[in-house]
Coordinates of C-alpha atoms in Angstrom, one line a residue:
Chain A
M1 CA -7.3 -17.5 -46.9
Q2 CA -5.7 -14.6 -48.9
Y3 CA -6.2 -11.5 -46.9
S4 CA -4.5 -8.2 -47.4
E5 CA -2.0 -6.8 -44.8
K6 CA -4.7 -4.2 -44.0
V7 CA -7.3 -6.8 -43.2
M8 CA -4.8 -8.8 -41.1
D9 CA -3.8 -5.7 -39.3
H10 CA -7.4 -4.8 -38.4
F11 CA -7.9 -8.4 -37.4
M12 CA -4.8 -8.7 -35.2
N13 CA -5.2 -5.1 -33.8
P14 CA -8.8 -4.3 -34.1
R15 CA -9.8 -0.7 -33.4
N16 CA -12.8 0.1 -31.2
V17 CA -13.4 -3.2 -29.6
G18 CA -15.9 -2.8 -26.8
E19 CA -19.2 -1.3 -25.6
I20 CA -20.4 2.3 -25.1
E21 CA -22.4 2.4 -21.9
D22 CA -24.8 5.2 -22.7
A23 CA -24.8 4.6 -26.5
S24 CA -27.1 6.9 -28.7
G25 CA -27.7 3.9 -31.0
V26 CA -27.0 0.1 -31.0
G27 CA -27.5 -2.1 -33.9
T28 CA -26.9 -5.9 -34.1
V29 CA -26.9 -7.9 -37.5
G30 CA -26.2 -11.4 -38.7
N31 CA -26.8 -14.6 -36.8
A32 CA -24.9 -17.4 -35.0
K33 CA -26.0 -20.1 -37.4
C34 CA -24.3 -18.4 -40.4
G35 CA -21.2 -17.8 -38.2
D36 CA -21.3 -13.8 -38.1
I37 CA -22.8 -11.5 -35.7
M38 CA -21.9 -7.7 -35.4
K39 CA -23.0 -5.4 -32.7
V40 CA -22.3 -1.7 -33.3
Y41 CA -22.3 1.1 -30.5
L42 CA -22.6 4.7 -31.6
K43 CA -22.3 7.9 -29.5
I44 CA -23.9 10.7 -31.5
E45 CA -23.8 14.4 -30.4
D46 CA -24.9 17.4 -32.4
N47 CA -25.5 15.2 -35.5
I48 CA -21.9 13.9 -35.4
V49 CA -20.6 10.5 -34.6
K50 CA -18.4 11.1 -31.6
D51 CA -17.5 7.5 -31.0
A52 CA -18.0 4.0 -32.2
K53 CA -17.4 0.6 -30.6
F54 CA -18.1 -2.9 -31.8
K55 CA -18.2 -6.5 -30.6
T56 CA -18.2 -9.3 -33.4
F57 CA -18.7 -13.2 -33.5
G58 CA -17.0 -14.1 -36.7
C59 CA -14.2 -14.9 -39.0
G60 CA -11.2 -12.6 -39.6
A61 CA -12.8 -10.6 -42.2
A62 CA -15.9 -10.0 -40.0
V63 CA -13.6 -8.6 -37.2
A64 CA -11.6 -6.5 -39.7
T65 CA -14.7 -5.0 -41.5
S66 CA -16.2 -4.2 -38.2
S67 CA -13.0 -2.5 -37.0
M68 CA -12.7 -0.6 -40.4
A69 CA -16.4 0.4 -40.4
T70 CA -16.2 1.9 -36.9
E71 CA -13.0 3.7 -37.8
L72 CA -14.6 5.3 -40.9
I73 CA -17.8 6.4 -39.0
K74 CA -16.1 8.1 -36.3
G75 CA -16.2 12.0 -36.7
K76 CA -18.8 11.8 -39.5
T77 CA -22.2 13.7 -39.7
I78 CA -25.0 11.4 -39.9
Q79 CA -25.5 12.1 -43.5
E80 CA -21.8 11.4 -44.1
A81 CA -22.1 8.2 -42.1
M82 CA -25.0 7.0 -44.4
E83 CA -22.6 7.2 -47.4
I84 CA -20.3 4.6 -45.8
T85 CA -20.8 1.5 -48.0
N86 CA -19.6 -1.9 -48.0
K87 CA -17.5 -1.0 -51.0
A88 CA -15.9 1.9 -49.0
V89 CA -15.0 -0.5 -46.2
M90 CA -13.6 -3.0 -48.7
E91 CA -11.5 -0.4 -50.4
A92 CA -10.2 0.9 -47.0
L93 CA -9.1 -2.6 -46.4
D94 CA -7.5 -3.2 -49.8
G95 CA -10.0 -5.7 -50.8
L96 CA -11.5 -9.0 -49.6
P97 CA -11.5 -12.5 -51.0
P98 CA -14.7 -13.0 -53.0
I99 CA -16.2 -15.4 -50.3
K100 CA -15.8 -12.7 -47.6
V101 CA -17.5 -9.8 -49.4
H102 CA -20.7 -10.5 -47.3
C103 CA -18.7 -9.5 -44.3
S104 CA -18.4 -6.1 -45.6
C105 CA -22.1 -6.0 -46.3
L106 CA -22.8 -7.0 -42.8
A107 CA -20.6 -4.2 -41.5
E108 CA -22.5 -1.7 -43.6
E109 CA -25.7 -3.2 -42.2
A110 CA -24.4 -3.0 -38.7
L111 CA -23.7 0.8 -39.0
H112 CA -27.3 1.3 -40.5
A113 CA -28.8 -0.8 -37.7
A114 CA -27.2 1.4 -35.1
L115 CA -28.3 4.5 -36.9
W116 CA -31.7 3.2 -37.2
D117 CA -31.8 2.7 -33.5
Y118 CA -30.7 6.2 -32.9
A119 CA -33.3 7.5 -35.2
Q120 CA -35.9 5.6 -33.5
K121 CA -34.9 6.6 -30.1
N122 CA -35.0 10.3 -31.2
G123 CA -38.0 10.3 -33.4
I124 CA -36.0 11.5 -36.4
V125 CA -35.9 10.4 -39.9
I126 CA -32.4 9.9 -41.6
E127 CA -32.8 10.3 -45.3
G128 CA -32.0 7.1 -47.2
L129 CA -32.1 4.8 -44.0
E130 CA -34.4 1.9 -44.1
E131 CA -35.2 -0.5 -41.3
P132 CA -32.5 -3.1 -40.9
V133 CA -32.9 -6.5 -42.2
N134 CA -32.1 -9.2 -39.7
D135 CA -30.2 -12.3 -40.8
I136 CA -28.9 -10.6 -44.0
S137 CA -26.2 -13.2 -44.4
E138 CA -28.9 -15.8 -45.2
H139 CA -29.9 -13.9 -48.3
E140 CA -26.4 -13.4 -49.5
E141 CA -25.3 -15.0 -52.6
I142 CA -22.2 -17.0 -52.2
P143 CA -19.9 -17.0 -55.1
E144 CA -19.2 -20.3 -56.7
E145 CA -16.1 -22.2 -55.3
E146 CA -13.3 -22.4 -57.8
Chain B
M1 CA 9.5 -22.0 -35.2
E2 CA 6.5 -24.1 -36.6
Y3 CA 4.0 -26.2 -34.6
Y4 CA 2.5 -28.5 -37.1
F5 CA -0.9 -29.7 -35.7
D6 CA -2.5 -30.5 -39.0
N7 CA -1.2 -34.2 -39.7
A8 CA -4.8 -35.2 -40.8
A9 CA -4.6 -32.8 -43.7
T10 CA -1.3 -34.0 -44.8
T11 CA 2.0 -35.2 -43.2
A12 CA 5.6 -34.3 -43.8
T13 CA 7.4 -36.8 -45.9
R14 CA 10.0 -38.6 -43.8
P15 CA 13.4 -37.7 -44.8
E16 CA 14.4 -41.4 -45.1
V17 CA 11.4 -41.9 -47.6
A18 CA 12.4 -38.7 -49.5
E19 CA 15.8 -40.1 -49.7
A20 CA 14.8 -43.6 -51.0
M21 CA 12.7 -41.9 -53.7
A22 CA 15.4 -39.4 -54.9
S23 CA 17.1 -41.8 -57.2
Y24 CA 14.0 -42.9 -59.0
F25 CA 13.7 -39.4 -60.4
T26 CA 17.0 -38.7 -61.8
E27 CA 18.9 -42.1 -62.1
S28 CA 16.6 -45.0 -62.1
Y29 CA 13.8 -43.3 -64.3
G30 CA 12.9 -46.3 -66.4
N31 CA 9.4 -47.1 -67.2
P32 CA 8.7 -50.4 -65.6
S33 CA 7.0 -51.7 -68.7
S34 CA 10.3 -51.5 -70.7
I35 CA 12.4 -54.5 -71.2
Y36 CA 16.0 -53.0 -70.4
K37 CA 17.6 -53.5 -67.2
I38 CA 17.1 -50.0 -65.6
A39 CA 13.3 -50.6 -66.3
Q40 CA 13.1 -54.2 -65.1
K41 CA 15.0 -52.9 -61.8
N42 CA 12.1 -50.4 -61.3
K43 CA 9.5 -53.2 -61.9
T44 CA 11.1 -55.2 -59.1
A45 CA 11.2 -52.1 -56.8
V46 CA 7.5 -51.4 -57.4
E47 CA 6.6 -55.1 -56.6
K48 CA 8.6 -54.8 -53.4
A49 CA 6.6 -51.7 -52.5
R50 CA 3.4 -53.5 -53.3
G51 CA 4.6 -56.3 -50.7
Q52 CA 5.2 -53.5 -48.2
I53 CA 1.7 -52.2 -48.6
A54 CA 0.2 -55.6 -48.6
A55 CA 2.1 -56.5 -45.2
A56 CA 0.8 -53.2 -43.6
I57 CA -2.9 -54.4 -44.0
N58 CA -2.2 -58.2 -44.1
S59 CA -3.5 -58.7 -47.8
E60 CA -1.9 -60.6 -50.4
V61 CA 0.5 -58.8 -52.7
N62 CA -1.5 -59.0 -55.8
E63 CA -4.6 -57.6 -54.1
V64 CA -2.9 -54.1 -54.0
Y65 CA -3.4 -51.7 -56.8
F66 CA -1.6 -48.3 -56.9
T67 CA -3.7 -45.2 -57.6
A68 CA -3.0 -41.5 -57.7
G69 CA -4.2 -41.0 -54.2
G70 CA -7.1 -41.7 -51.7
S71 CA -9.8 -39.8 -53.8
E72 CA -9.1 -42.1 -56.8
A73 CA -9.1 -45.2 -54.7
D74 CA -12.6 -44.2 -53.3
N75 CA -13.9 -43.2 -56.6
W76 CA -12.7 -46.5 -58.2
A77 CA -13.9 -48.8 -55.4
I78 CA -17.6 -47.3 -55.4
K79 CA -17.9 -46.7 -59.2
G80 CA -16.3 -49.9 -60.0
V81 CA -18.7 -51.9 -57.9
A82 CA -21.7 -49.8 -59.0
E83 CA -21.0 -50.8 -62.6
S84 CA -19.9 -54.3 -62.5
Y85 CA -22.6 -55.4 -59.9
A86 CA -25.5 -53.2 -61.4
D87 CA -27.2 -56.5 -62.6
K88 CA -27.4 -57.6 -59.0
G89 CA -28.7 -54.3 -57.7
K90 CA -28.4 -50.5 -57.5
H91 CA -28.4 -49.9 -53.8
I92 CA -25.5 -48.7 -51.7
I93 CA -25.0 -48.1 -47.9
T94 CA -22.7 -45.5 -46.6
S95 CA -22.6 -43.0 -43.7
C96 CA -23.3 -39.2 -43.6
I97 CA -19.8 -38.5 -42.2
E98 CA -17.8 -40.0 -45.0
H99 CA -15.2 -38.0 -46.7
H100 CA -16.4 -36.0 -49.8
A101 CA -14.5 -38.5 -52.0
V102 CA -17.2 -41.0 -50.8
L103 CA -20.1 -38.7 -50.3
H104 CA -19.8 -36.9 -53.7
T105 CA -19.2 -40.2 -55.5
C106 CA -22.3 -41.7 -54.0
E107 CA -24.2 -38.5 -54.8
Y108 CA -23.0 -38.8 -58.4
L109 CA -24.2 -42.4 -58.6
E110 CA -27.6 -41.2 -57.4
T111 CA -27.8 -39.1 -60.6
K112 CA -27.1 -42.5 -62.6
G113 CA -30.1 -44.3 -61.2
Y114 CA -28.5 -45.9 -58.0
E115 CA -30.0 -45.4 -54.5
V116 CA -27.9 -44.6 -51.5
T117 CA -28.7 -45.0 -47.9
Y118 CA -26.8 -42.4 -45.7
L119 CA -26.7 -43.9 -42.2
P120 CA -26.8 -41.5 -39.3
V121 CA -24.3 -41.6 -36.6
D122 CA -24.5 -41.2 -32.7
E123 CA -23.3 -38.1 -30.7
Y124 CA -19.7 -39.6 -30.9
G125 CA -19.8 -40.1 -34.7
L126 CA -20.2 -43.9 -34.5
V127 CA -22.2 -45.8 -37.1
S128 CA -24.4 -48.7 -35.6
L129 CA -24.3 -52.2 -36.8
E130 CA -28.0 -52.2 -36.2
D131 CA -28.5 -49.4 -38.6
V132 CA -26.4 -51.1 -41.2
K133 CA -28.6 -54.3 -40.8
K134 CA -31.8 -52.4 -41.1
A135 CA -30.6 -50.6 -44.2
V136 CA -29.8 -53.8 -46.2
R137 CA -32.1 -54.7 -48.9
D138 CA -32.3 -57.4 -51.5
D139 CA -30.5 -55.2 -54.0
T140 CA -27.7 -53.8 -51.9
I141 CA -24.5 -54.3 -53.5
L142 CA -22.1 -52.3 -51.6
I143 CA -21.4 -51.2 -47.8
T144 CA -18.9 -48.4 -47.7
I145 CA -18.0 -47.0 -44.2
M146 CA -14.9 -45.1 -43.3
F147 CA -12.3 -46.8 -41.1
A148 CA -11.7 -43.5 -39.0
N149 CA -13.3 -40.1 -39.4
N150 CA -10.8 -37.4 -40.6
E151 CA -12.4 -34.6 -38.6
I152 CA -13.4 -35.9 -35.2
G153 CA -11.1 -39.0 -35.3
T154 CA -13.9 -41.7 -34.4
I155 CA -12.9 -45.1 -35.3
E156 CA -15.9 -47.0 -36.7
P157 CA -16.9 -50.7 -35.8
I158 CA -15.3 -52.1 -38.9
S159 CA -14.7 -55.6 -37.8
E160 CA -18.5 -56.0 -36.9
I161 CA -19.6 -54.5 -40.2
G162 CA -17.1 -56.6 -42.1
A163 CA -18.3 -59.8 -40.5
F164 CA -21.9 -58.9 -41.2
A165 CA -21.3 -58.0 -44.8
R166 CA -19.4 -61.0 -45.4
E167 CA -22.1 -63.2 -43.9
K168 CA -24.7 -61.5 -46.1
G169 CA -22.5 -61.6 -49.2
I170 CA -22.5 -57.9 -49.6
L171 CA -19.1 -56.2 -50.6
F172 CA -17.6 -54.1 -48.0
H173 CA -15.3 -51.1 -48.6
T174 CA -13.6 -48.9 -46.2
D175 CA -12.1 -45.5 -46.8
A176 CA -9.0 -46.0 -44.5
V177 CA -7.1 -43.0 -45.6
Q178 CA -6.9 -41.7 -41.9
A179 CA -6.2 -45.1 -40.5
V180 CA -3.6 -46.8 -42.4
G181 CA -0.3 -46.5 -40.6
H182 CA -2.0 -45.0 -37.5
V183 CA -4.0 -48.0 -36.1
P184 CA -3.6 -51.8 -36.8
I185 CA -5.5 -53.0 -39.8
D186 CA -6.0 -56.6 -40.9
V187 CA -8.2 -56.9 -43.9
K188 CA -8.5 -60.7 -43.5
A189 CA -9.5 -60.8 -39.8
M190 CA -11.9 -57.6 -40.4
N191 CA -13.5 -59.1 -43.5
I192 CA -12.6 -56.0 -45.5
D193 CA -13.2 -56.5 -49.3
M194 CA -11.8 -53.1 -50.5
L195 CA -9.8 -50.6 -48.7
S196 CA -8.5 -47.2 -49.8
M197 CA -5.3 -45.4 -48.6
S198 CA -3.1 -42.3 -49.3
G199 CA 0.7 -42.1 -49.0
H200 CA 0.8 -38.6 -47.8
K201 CA -1.3 -39.4 -44.6
F202 CA 1.5 -41.6 -43.3
Y203 CA 4.6 -39.7 -44.0
G204 CA 4.8 -40.8 -47.6
P205 CA 4.6 -38.6 -50.7
K206 CA 1.4 -36.8 -52.0
G207 CA 0.0 -38.1 -55.4
I208 CA 0.1 -41.8 -54.6
G209 CA -2.4 -44.0 -52.9
A210 CA -3.7 -47.6 -53.3
L211 CA -6.9 -49.7 -53.3
Y212 CA -6.8 -53.1 -52.0
V213 CA -9.2 -55.3 -53.8
R214 CA -9.9 -58.9 -52.4
K215 CA -9.1 -61.6 -54.9
G216 CA -12.1 -62.6 -56.9
I217 CA -13.8 -59.3 -56.7
K218 CA -14.5 -57.8 -60.1
I219 CA -14.5 -54.1 -60.5
T220 CA -14.6 -52.0 -63.7
P221 CA -11.5 -49.9 -64.1
L222 CA -11.8 -46.2 -63.7
I223 CA -8.8 -45.4 -65.8
H224 CA -8.6 -47.1 -69.1
G225 CA -5.4 -47.4 -71.1
G226 CA -2.4 -49.6 -70.8
A227 CA -1.9 -52.9 -69.1
Q228 CA -0.3 -51.7 -65.9
E229 CA -1.6 -52.8 -62.5
R230 CA -2.6 -56.1 -64.0
S231 CA -4.8 -54.3 -66.6
R232 CA -7.0 -52.9 -63.9
R233 CA -5.5 -49.4 -63.5
A234 CA -3.8 -48.0 -66.5
G235 CA -1.1 -45.2 -66.7
T236 CA 2.8 -45.4 -66.3
E237 CA 3.5 -46.1 -62.6
N238 CA 4.5 -43.2 -60.3
V239 CA 7.7 -45.2 -59.4
P240 CA 9.0 -42.6 -56.8
G241 CA 5.7 -42.3 -55.3
I242 CA 5.1 -46.0 -55.1
I243 CA 8.7 -46.5 -53.5
G244 CA 8.1 -43.8 -51.0
M245 CA 4.5 -45.0 -50.0
G246 CA 5.8 -48.6 -49.7
L247 CA 8.8 -47.7 -47.4
A248 CA 6.4 -45.1 -45.4
A249 CA 3.9 -47.9 -44.8
E250 CA 6.5 -50.3 -43.6
L251 CA 8.0 -47.8 -41.2
A252 CA 4.6 -46.5 -39.9
V253 CA 3.4 -50.2 -39.1
K254 CA 6.7 -51.3 -37.6
E255 CA 6.6 -48.2 -35.2
L256 CA 2.9 -48.6 -34.3
P257 CA 3.5 -50.3 -31.0
E258 CA 5.5 -47.3 -29.7
E259 CA 3.8 -44.5 -31.7
M260 CA 0.1 -45.5 -30.7
P261 CA 0.7 -45.1 -26.9
R262 CA 3.0 -42.2 -27.3
L263 CA 0.4 -40.1 -29.4
T264 CA -2.6 -41.3 -27.3
A265 CA -0.9 -39.9 -24.2
L266 CA -0.2 -36.7 -26.0
R267 CA -3.6 -36.5 -27.4
D268 CA -5.1 -37.0 -24.0
K269 CA -2.9 -34.5 -22.4
L270 CA -3.8 -31.9 -25.0
I271 CA -7.6 -32.6 -24.8
N272 CA -7.9 -32.8 -21.0
S273 CA -5.7 -29.6 -20.4
I274 CA -7.7 -27.6 -23.0
L275 CA -11.1 -28.7 -21.7
E276 CA -10.0 -27.9 -18.1
K277 CA -8.4 -24.5 -18.9
V278 CA -11.3 -23.2 -21.2
P279 CA -14.8 -23.0 -20.0
Y280 CA -17.7 -23.6 -22.7
S281 CA -15.6 -26.1 -24.5
R282 CA -16.3 -29.7 -25.5
L283 CA -14.6 -32.6 -27.1
N284 CA -16.0 -33.7 -30.5
G285 CA -15.7 -37.4 -31.4
H286 CA -15.5 -40.4 -29.3
P287 CA -13.3 -40.2 -26.1
V288 CA -11.8 -43.5 -26.5
N289 CA -12.5 -45.1 -29.9
R290 CA -10.5 -42.4 -31.6
L291 CA -7.4 -41.9 -33.8
P292 CA -4.3 -41.6 -31.5
G293 CA -3.3 -38.2 -33.0
N294 CA -6.7 -36.4 -33.2
A295 CA -8.2 -33.7 -31.0
N296 CA -11.2 -31.8 -32.0
I297 CA -12.7 -29.3 -29.6
S298 CA -15.5 -26.8 -29.9
F299 CA -15.3 -23.4 -28.3
E300 CA -18.7 -21.7 -27.8
Y301 CA -19.2 -18.0 -28.8
I302 CA -16.4 -17.6 -31.1
E303 CA -15.7 -18.6 -34.7
G304 CA -13.1 -21.2 -36.0
E305 CA -11.3 -19.1 -38.7
S306 CA -10.5 -16.4 -36.2
I307 CA -9.1 -19.0 -33.9
L308 CA -6.9 -20.4 -36.8
L309 CA -5.5 -17.0 -37.7
L310 CA -4.4 -16.2 -34.2
L311 CA -2.9 -19.8 -33.9
D312 CA -1.1 -19.1 -37.0
Y313 CA 0.3 -15.8 -35.7
K314 CA 1.7 -18.0 -32.9
G315 CA 3.2 -20.4 -35.4
I316 CA 0.6 -23.1 -34.8
C317 CA -0.9 -24.9 -37.9
A318 CA -4.5 -26.2 -37.2
S319 CA -7.9 -26.4 -39.0
S320 CA -11.5 -25.9 -38.3
G321 CA -15.0 -27.2 -39.3
S322 CA -16.2 -23.6 -39.5
A323 CA -18.1 -22.5 -42.6
C324 CA -15.6 -19.8 -43.2
T325 CA -12.9 -22.3 -43.7
S326 CA -15.1 -24.6 -45.8
G327 CA -16.0 -21.9 -48.5
S328 CA -19.6 -22.3 -47.8
L329 CA -22.3 -21.0 -45.4
D330 CA -22.5 -24.5 -43.8
P331 CA -20.1 -25.7 -41.2
S332 CA -18.6 -29.2 -41.3
H333 CA -21.2 -32.0 -42.3
V334 CA -19.5 -34.2 -39.7
L335 CA -19.9 -31.9 -36.9
L336 CA -23.7 -31.3 -37.9
A337 CA -24.1 -35.0 -38.1
I338 CA -23.1 -35.7 -34.6
G339 CA -25.7 -33.1 -33.5
L340 CA -23.8 -30.0 -32.9
P341 CA -25.8 -26.9 -33.7
H342 CA -24.4 -24.6 -36.3
E343 CA -23.0 -22.1 -33.8
K344 CA -20.9 -24.7 -31.9
A345 CA -19.7 -26.1 -35.1
H346 CA -18.5 -22.8 -36.3
G347 CA -16.3 -22.7 -33.2
S348 CA -14.5 -26.0 -33.7
V349 CA -10.7 -26.6 -34.0
R350 CA -9.0 -29.8 -35.0
L351 CA -5.5 -30.4 -33.8
T352 CA -4.0 -33.5 -35.3
M353 CA -0.5 -34.8 -34.1
G354 CA 1.8 -37.2 -35.7
H355 CA 5.3 -38.8 -35.9
F356 CA 7.2 -35.5 -35.6
T357 CA 4.9 -34.1 -32.7
T358 CA 6.7 -33.6 -29.4
E359 CA 5.4 -33.1 -25.9
E360 CA 7.0 -29.6 -25.8
Q361 CA 4.9 -28.7 -28.9
V362 CA 1.8 -30.0 -27.2
D363 CA 2.6 -28.0 -24.1
Y364 CA 3.3 -24.8 -26.3
V365 CA -0.3 -25.3 -27.7
I366 CA -1.8 -25.8 -24.3
Q367 CA -0.2 -22.6 -23.2
E368 CA -1.2 -20.5 -26.3
L369 CA -4.6 -21.6 -27.1
P370 CA -6.6 -20.7 -24.0
P371 CA -5.5 -16.9 -24.2
I372 CA -6.5 -16.9 -27.8
I373 CA -10.0 -18.1 -27.0
E374 CA -10.4 -15.6 -24.2
R375 CA -9.2 -12.7 -26.4
L376 CA -11.9 -13.7 -29.1
R377 CA -14.6 -14.3 -26.6
M378 CA -14.1 -10.5 -25.1
M379 CA -14.7 -9.4 -28.7
S380 CA -17.8 -11.5 -29.0
P381 CA -21.2 -10.2 -28.5
L382 CA -22.5 -13.7 -27.7
Y383 CA -20.0 -14.1 -24.8
E384 CA -21.0 -10.6 -23.6
E385 CA -24.5 -11.8 -23.1
I386 CA -23.4 -15.0 -21.3
L387 CA -21.3 -12.8 -18.9
K388 CA -24.2 -10.4 -18.3
N389 CA -26.7 -13.2 -17.6
K390 CA -24.3 -14.9 -15.2
N391 CA -23.8 -11.6 -13.2

């Protein structure tokens, strides 16, 4: 597997692994059948993501995208957090092999799922946020093998 | 330091084999079909290698045909029989844990009007003779069952299937790519009609294989062209490859009496130590009827590619049946066939030992693997749930 140095760095030394006891929002996406599950914990105060943690079951890219996504979301306002796309996660990691692009989609979805949980708990509406889809990886299109 | 535990994928060419091949590139480069001395010398050398291969499986010398590898041998055996025996019938029996060289060839034949029965296997990966018997029809022309599985190492009841097929007058092919040079094979005693092998799986070079075809069996050529290999497989002989594979086969079979018990002991030490040290782990494949160098273990709550990357960081080369390493969403068809749920199949690691594996290397893996599993589990949301439910 051709991973960039950044991906390998975030896999070997993942940032923000763990749980947040009194998290403001928790989101879990993916399923074990497909081999990827991401669980993201967010601590949100005054509309700002103060802390983010994750636990991930999955391949090197799944761990690295979880690590990078939680890095990117920390310190952001909720609206800024909404703008973190899978593309942004990929770019921050200097790219992913085509077969691993779905991991970055899962990371974006995990952030959204945690934000959705936060919004639900607090009875607020976050602009542009939709209810997370479970098992998104089952609907992913896999690029043809070369 | 490199700890190579992927001998089922390929093996290092033995130095004495590489040395024996060297002069056939630069000095003795003649085409065996030519008439001058340096060419005729090569023809003799090729025939000597054919003899070495025949001796390794107890066949006649002229029953061995060189191919470009194991996949070609499998393709040729199955397509060749399908075509030349089409008048007799169009039904083939195989198993669902075959290598893709067999499975995809059978699937291809299904698109050409053939019918294929894919036999299930038990929890250890064993094909049952009873299932073979039940699957046989009047129009069955071929039974193709692998000698030993490449992923889980299970050795199939080849002698029993061979005896049954011979009695029924149905051709019996076995993909023995993982078995030749690793376990004793006797095509006569085992009633094998066709057998595929690959040089680089037993310390020979890549790009060379062979198909044994019992005398009297007519199969259509796969490669048409010149009159090489007694007009059954065209193409100028891969002389260095043939020389290398011949010598490698001779050495492997000669050393079997020492290598089999040595590797079996290393394998069992590795398996038992890992299962003992790591909770929520299980052995895949048969505990006893398995290739001497094969260990395949599933670790729950984590994914195989992550394990491989961390092993690689420690210098350990291994492989996995995880979907992430196969390039698709589905994990290994073999692990699913033995009844593993997807999540356990994703967390499998195959460690295959060989001629160059030492006990020190095995001890190193026993030391390094458990903390890697623990590290990944501490990161896993699935393991988190297990720990919480336990407390």
